[in-house]
């Protein structure tokens, strides 16, 4: 049976329902999906699309750091956008957080996200030096 290490940090929104912020299984750490919501649970950040993208990525970064990793170890990102026409805006900000070689990525347009959010991300990262 695979053992999972639960990742929990107050620097990202604390789960209020049936999910973990992140789980580590062997050399893989997978985050939950994160929106541009305040870690304090007060909802989606003010400031529009750019602020939401940045906060969502900061939430992902915080969970990775709580698991001993950084954005540099991310190999896969999934992105959900309520307006797929904002892809280029999201991508410009995303490139400030992720560097070459960029993680693999899937971006989808969705009808809506929780709390009226406009963007969401989840990430998969590999623990350095562990390639089993």
PDB file of C-alpha atoms in Angstrom:
ATOM      1  CA  UNK A   1       0.000   0.000   0.000  1.00  0.00           C
ATOM      2  CA  UNK A   2       1.291   3.452  -0.915  1.00  0.00           C
ATOM      3  CA  UNK A   3       1.749   5.801   2.013  1.00  0.00           C
ATOM      4  CA  UNK A   4       0.825   9.452   1.610  1.00  0.00           C
ATOM      5  CA  UNK A   5       2.299  12.420   3.437  1.00  0.00           C
ATOM      6  CA  UNK A   6      -0.261  15.168   3.920  1.00  0.00           C
ATOM      7  CA  UNK A   7       0.946  18.717   3.230  1.00  0.00           C
ATOM      8  CA  UNK A   8      -0.598  21.503   5.306  1.00  0.00           C
ATOM      9  CA  UNK A   9       0.342  25.180   5.585  1.00  0.00           C
ATOM     10  CA  UNK A  10      -1.398  28.323   6.799  1.00  0.00           C
ATOM     11  CA  UNK A  11       0.192  30.186   3.869  1.00  0.00           C
ATOM     12  CA  UNK A  12      -2.453  28.727   1.528  1.00  0.00           C
ATOM     13  CA  UNK A  13      -6.211  28.381   2.046  1.00  0.00           C
ATOM     14  CA  UNK A  14      -6.947  25.738   4.690  1.00  0.00           C
ATOM     15  CA  UNK A  15      -9.281  22.985   3.435  1.00  0.00           C
ATOM     16  CA  UNK A  16     -12.844  23.448   4.612  1.00  0.00           C
ATOM     17  CA  UNK A  17     -14.142  20.285   2.967  1.00  0.00           C
ATOM     18  CA  UNK A  18     -12.916  16.852   1.908  1.00  0.00           C
ATOM     19  CA  UNK A  19      -9.526  17.539   0.338  1.00  0.00           C
ATOM     20  CA  UNK A  20      -5.864  18.000   1.267  1.00  0.00           C
ATOM     21  CA  UNK A  21      -3.751  20.993   0.265  1.00  0.00           C
ATOM     22  CA  UNK A  22      -1.224  18.563  -1.145  1.00  0.00           C
ATOM     23  CA  UNK A  23      -0.144  14.952  -0.888  1.00  0.00           C
ATOM     24  CA  UNK A  24       3.238  13.380  -1.326  1.00  0.00           C
ATOM     25  CA  UNK A  25       3.441   9.802  -2.556  1.00  0.00           C
ATOM     26  CA  UNK A  26       7.001   8.589  -2.973  1.00  0.00           C
ATOM     27  CA  UNK A  27       8.836  11.145  -5.085  1.00  0.00           C
ATOM     28  CA  UNK A  28       5.678  12.888  -6.296  1.00  0.00           C
ATOM     29  CA  UNK A  29       3.916  15.824  -4.656  1.00  0.00           C
ATOM     30  CA  UNK A  30       0.503  16.800  -6.046  1.00  0.00           C
ATOM     31  CA  UNK A  31      -1.359  19.932  -5.007  1.00  0.00           C
ATOM     32  CA  UNK A  32      -5.073  20.509  -4.936  1.00  0.00           C
ATOM     33  CA  UNK A  33      -6.502  23.082  -7.283  1.00  0.00           C
ATOM     34  CA  UNK A  34      -6.012  26.648  -6.112  1.00  0.00           C
ATOM     35  CA  UNK A  35      -7.874  29.774  -7.034  1.00  0.00           C
ATOM     36  CA  UNK A  36      -6.833  33.340  -6.340  1.00  0.00           C
ATOM     37  CA  UNK A  37      -8.237  33.143  -2.822  1.00  0.00           C
ATOM     38  CA  UNK A  38      -6.787  34.588   0.382  1.00  0.00           C
ATOM     39  CA  UNK A  39      -5.024  32.105   2.654  1.00  0.00           C
ATOM     40  CA  UNK A  40      -7.146  33.502   5.517  1.00  0.00           C
ATOM     41  CA  UNK A  41     -10.305  32.099   3.921  1.00  0.00           C
ATOM     42  CA  UNK A  42     -11.863  35.487   3.154  1.00  0.00           C
ATOM     43  CA  UNK A  43     -12.508  34.663  -0.493  1.00  0.00           C
ATOM     44  CA  UNK A  44     -11.188  35.725  -3.873  1.00  0.00           C
ATOM     45  CA  UNK A  45      -8.613  38.524  -3.792  1.00  0.00           C
ATOM     46  CA  UNK A  46      -9.565  41.980  -5.005  1.00  0.00           C
ATOM     47  CA  UNK A  47      -7.748  43.539  -7.931  1.00  0.00           C
ATOM     48  CA  UNK A  48      -9.025  41.591 -10.907  1.00  0.00           C
ATOM     49  CA  UNK A  49      -7.620  38.895 -13.113  1.00  0.00           C
ATOM     50  CA  UNK A  50      -3.901  39.586 -12.636  1.00  0.00           C
ATOM     51  CA  UNK A  51      -4.243  39.644  -8.845  1.00  0.00           C
ATOM     52  CA  UNK A  52      -6.132  36.328  -8.950  1.00  0.00           C
ATOM     53  CA  UNK A  53      -3.517  34.646 -11.149  1.00  0.00           C
ATOM     54  CA  UNK A  54      -0.717  35.799  -8.863  1.00  0.00           C
ATOM     55  CA  UNK A  55      -2.522  34.727  -5.674  1.00  0.00           C
ATOM     56  CA  UNK A  56      -3.406  31.316  -7.103  1.00  0.00           C
ATOM     57  CA  UNK A  57       0.246  30.740  -8.030  1.00  0.00           C
ATOM     58  CA  UNK A  58       1.366  31.985  -4.607  1.00  0.00           C
ATOM     59  CA  UNK A  59      -1.006  29.442  -3.040  1.00  0.00           C
ATOM     60  CA  UNK A  60       0.546  26.654  -5.140  1.00  0.00           C
ATOM     61  CA  UNK A  61       4.030  27.900  -4.232  1.00  0.00           C
ATOM     62  CA  UNK A  62       3.174  27.880  -0.507  1.00  0.00           C
ATOM     63  CA  UNK A  63       1.960  24.265  -0.596  1.00  0.00           C
ATOM     64  CA  UNK A  64       5.048  23.158  -2.513  1.00  0.00           C
ATOM     65  CA  UNK A  65       7.313  24.954  -0.039  1.00  0.00           C
ATOM     66  CA  UNK A  66       5.488  23.310   2.878  1.00  0.00           C
ATOM     67  CA  UNK A  67       6.370  20.002   1.220  1.00  0.00           C
ATOM     68  CA  UNK A  68      10.035  20.998   0.841  1.00  0.00           C
ATOM     69  CA  UNK A  69       9.826  21.811  -2.863  1.00  0.00           C
ATOM     70  CA  UNK A  70       9.709  24.840  -5.121  1.00  0.00           C
ATOM     71  CA  UNK A  71       8.162  25.780  -8.435  1.00  0.00           C
ATOM     72  CA  UNK A  72      11.402  24.602 -10.097  1.00  0.00           C
ATOM     73  CA  UNK A  73      10.428  20.976  -9.356  1.00  0.00           C
ATOM     74  CA  UNK A  74       6.975  21.245 -10.976  1.00  0.00           C
ATOM     75  CA  UNK A  75       6.541  18.942 -13.977  1.00  0.00           C
ATOM     76  CA  UNK A  76       2.806  19.397 -14.679  1.00  0.00           C
ATOM     77  CA  UNK A  77       0.327  22.257 -14.311  1.00  0.00           C
ATOM     78  CA  UNK A  78      -3.387  22.243 -15.037  1.00  0.00           C
ATOM     79  CA  UNK A  79      -5.067  25.599 -15.606  1.00  0.00           C
ATOM     80  CA  UNK A  80      -8.776  26.432 -15.609  1.00  0.00           C
ATOM     81  CA  UNK A  81      -9.928  29.765 -17.072  1.00  0.00           C
ATOM     82  CA  UNK A  82     -13.477  31.091 -17.050  1.00  0.00           C
ATOM     83  CA  UNK A  83     -12.529  33.186 -20.101  1.00  0.00           C
ATOM     84  CA  UNK A  84     -10.187  31.287 -22.406  1.00  0.00           C
ATOM     85  CA  UNK A  85      -9.537  34.544 -24.255  1.00  0.00           C
ATOM     86  CA  UNK A  86      -7.431  35.607 -21.235  1.00  0.00           C
ATOM     87  CA  UNK A  87      -4.932  32.825 -21.924  1.00  0.00           C
ATOM     88  CA  UNK A  88      -2.164  35.224 -23.066  1.00  0.00           C
ATOM     89  CA  UNK A  89      -2.575  37.361 -19.912  1.00  0.00           C
ATOM     90  CA  UNK A  90      -2.382  34.267 -17.717  1.00  0.00           C
ATOM     91  CA  UNK A  91       0.608  32.932 -19.634  1.00  0.00           C
ATOM     92  CA  UNK A  92       2.596  36.165 -19.259  1.00  0.00           C
ATOM     93  CA  UNK A  93       2.214  36.028 -15.462  1.00  0.00           C
ATOM     94  CA  UNK A  94       2.773  32.249 -15.392  1.00  0.00           C
ATOM     95  CA  UNK A  95       6.153  32.761 -17.111  1.00  0.00           C
ATOM     96  CA  UNK A  96       7.233  34.987 -14.214  1.00  0.00           C
ATOM     97  CA  UNK A  97       6.743  32.008 -11.881  1.00  0.00           C
ATOM     98  CA  UNK A  98       7.927  29.127 -14.060  1.00  0.00           C
ATOM     99  CA  UNK A  99      11.174  29.038 -16.048  1.00  0.00           C
ATOM    100  CA  UNK A 100      12.633  26.820 -18.778  1.00  0.00           C
ATOM    101  CA  UNK A 101      12.155  23.963 -19.061  1.00  0.00           C
ATOM    102  CA  UNK A 102       8.524  24.835 -18.471  1.00  0.00           C
ATOM    103  CA  UNK A 103       6.280  22.215 -16.878  1.00  0.00           C
ATOM    104  CA  UNK A 104       3.882  20.369 -19.124  1.00  0.00           C
ATOM    105  CA  UNK A 105       0.537  22.126 -19.040  1.00  0.00           C
ATOM    106  CA  UNK A 106      -3.127  21.673 -19.836  1.00  0.00           C
ATOM    107  CA  UNK A 107      -5.373  24.733 -20.032  1.00  0.00           C
ATOM    108  CA  UNK A 108      -9.138  24.455 -20.263  1.00  0.00           C
ATOM    109  CA  UNK A 109     -11.988  26.914 -20.429  1.00  0.00           C
ATOM    110  CA  UNK A 110     -14.639  26.341 -17.787  1.00  0.00           C
ATOM    111  CA  UNK A 111     -18.079  27.811 -17.203  1.00  0.00           C
ATOM    112  CA  UNK A 112     -17.420  28.925 -13.632  1.00  0.00           C
ATOM    113  CA  UNK A 113     -15.185  28.499 -10.607  1.00  0.00           C
ATOM    114  CA  UNK A 114     -15.950  28.697  -6.880  1.00  0.00           C
ATOM    115  CA  UNK A 115     -16.638  32.153  -5.474  1.00  0.00           C
ATOM    116  CA  UNK A 116     -16.630  33.828  -8.870  1.00  0.00           C
ATOM    117  CA  UNK A 117     -12.916  33.196  -9.380  1.00  0.00           C
ATOM    118  CA  UNK A 118     -11.576  33.542 -12.905  1.00  0.00           C
ATOM    119  CA  UNK A 119      -8.587  31.170 -12.809  1.00  0.00           C
ATOM    120  CA  UNK A 120      -7.415  28.033 -11.038  1.00  0.00           C
ATOM    121  CA  UNK A 121      -4.208  25.962 -11.013  1.00  0.00           C
ATOM    122  CA  UNK A 122      -3.006  22.634  -9.695  1.00  0.00           C
ATOM    123  CA  UNK A 123       0.521  21.263  -9.919  1.00  0.00           C
ATOM    124  CA  UNK A 124       2.506  18.046  -9.851  1.00  0.00           C
ATOM    125  CA  UNK A 125       6.118  18.183  -8.645  1.00  0.00           C
ATOM    126  CA  UNK A 126       8.947  15.666  -8.360  1.00  0.00           C
ATOM    127  CA  UNK A 127      11.168  15.538  -5.296  1.00  0.00           C
ATOM    128  CA  UNK A 128      14.770  16.332  -6.389  1.00  0.00           C
ATOM    129  CA  UNK A 129      17.208  13.442  -6.522  1.00  0.00           C
ATOM    130  CA  UNK A 130      14.473  10.817  -6.266  1.00  0.00           C
ATOM    131  CA  UNK A 131      13.787   9.267  -9.649  1.00  0.00           C
ATOM    132  CA  UNK A 132      12.400   5.849  -8.674  1.00  0.00           C
TER     133      UNK A 132
END
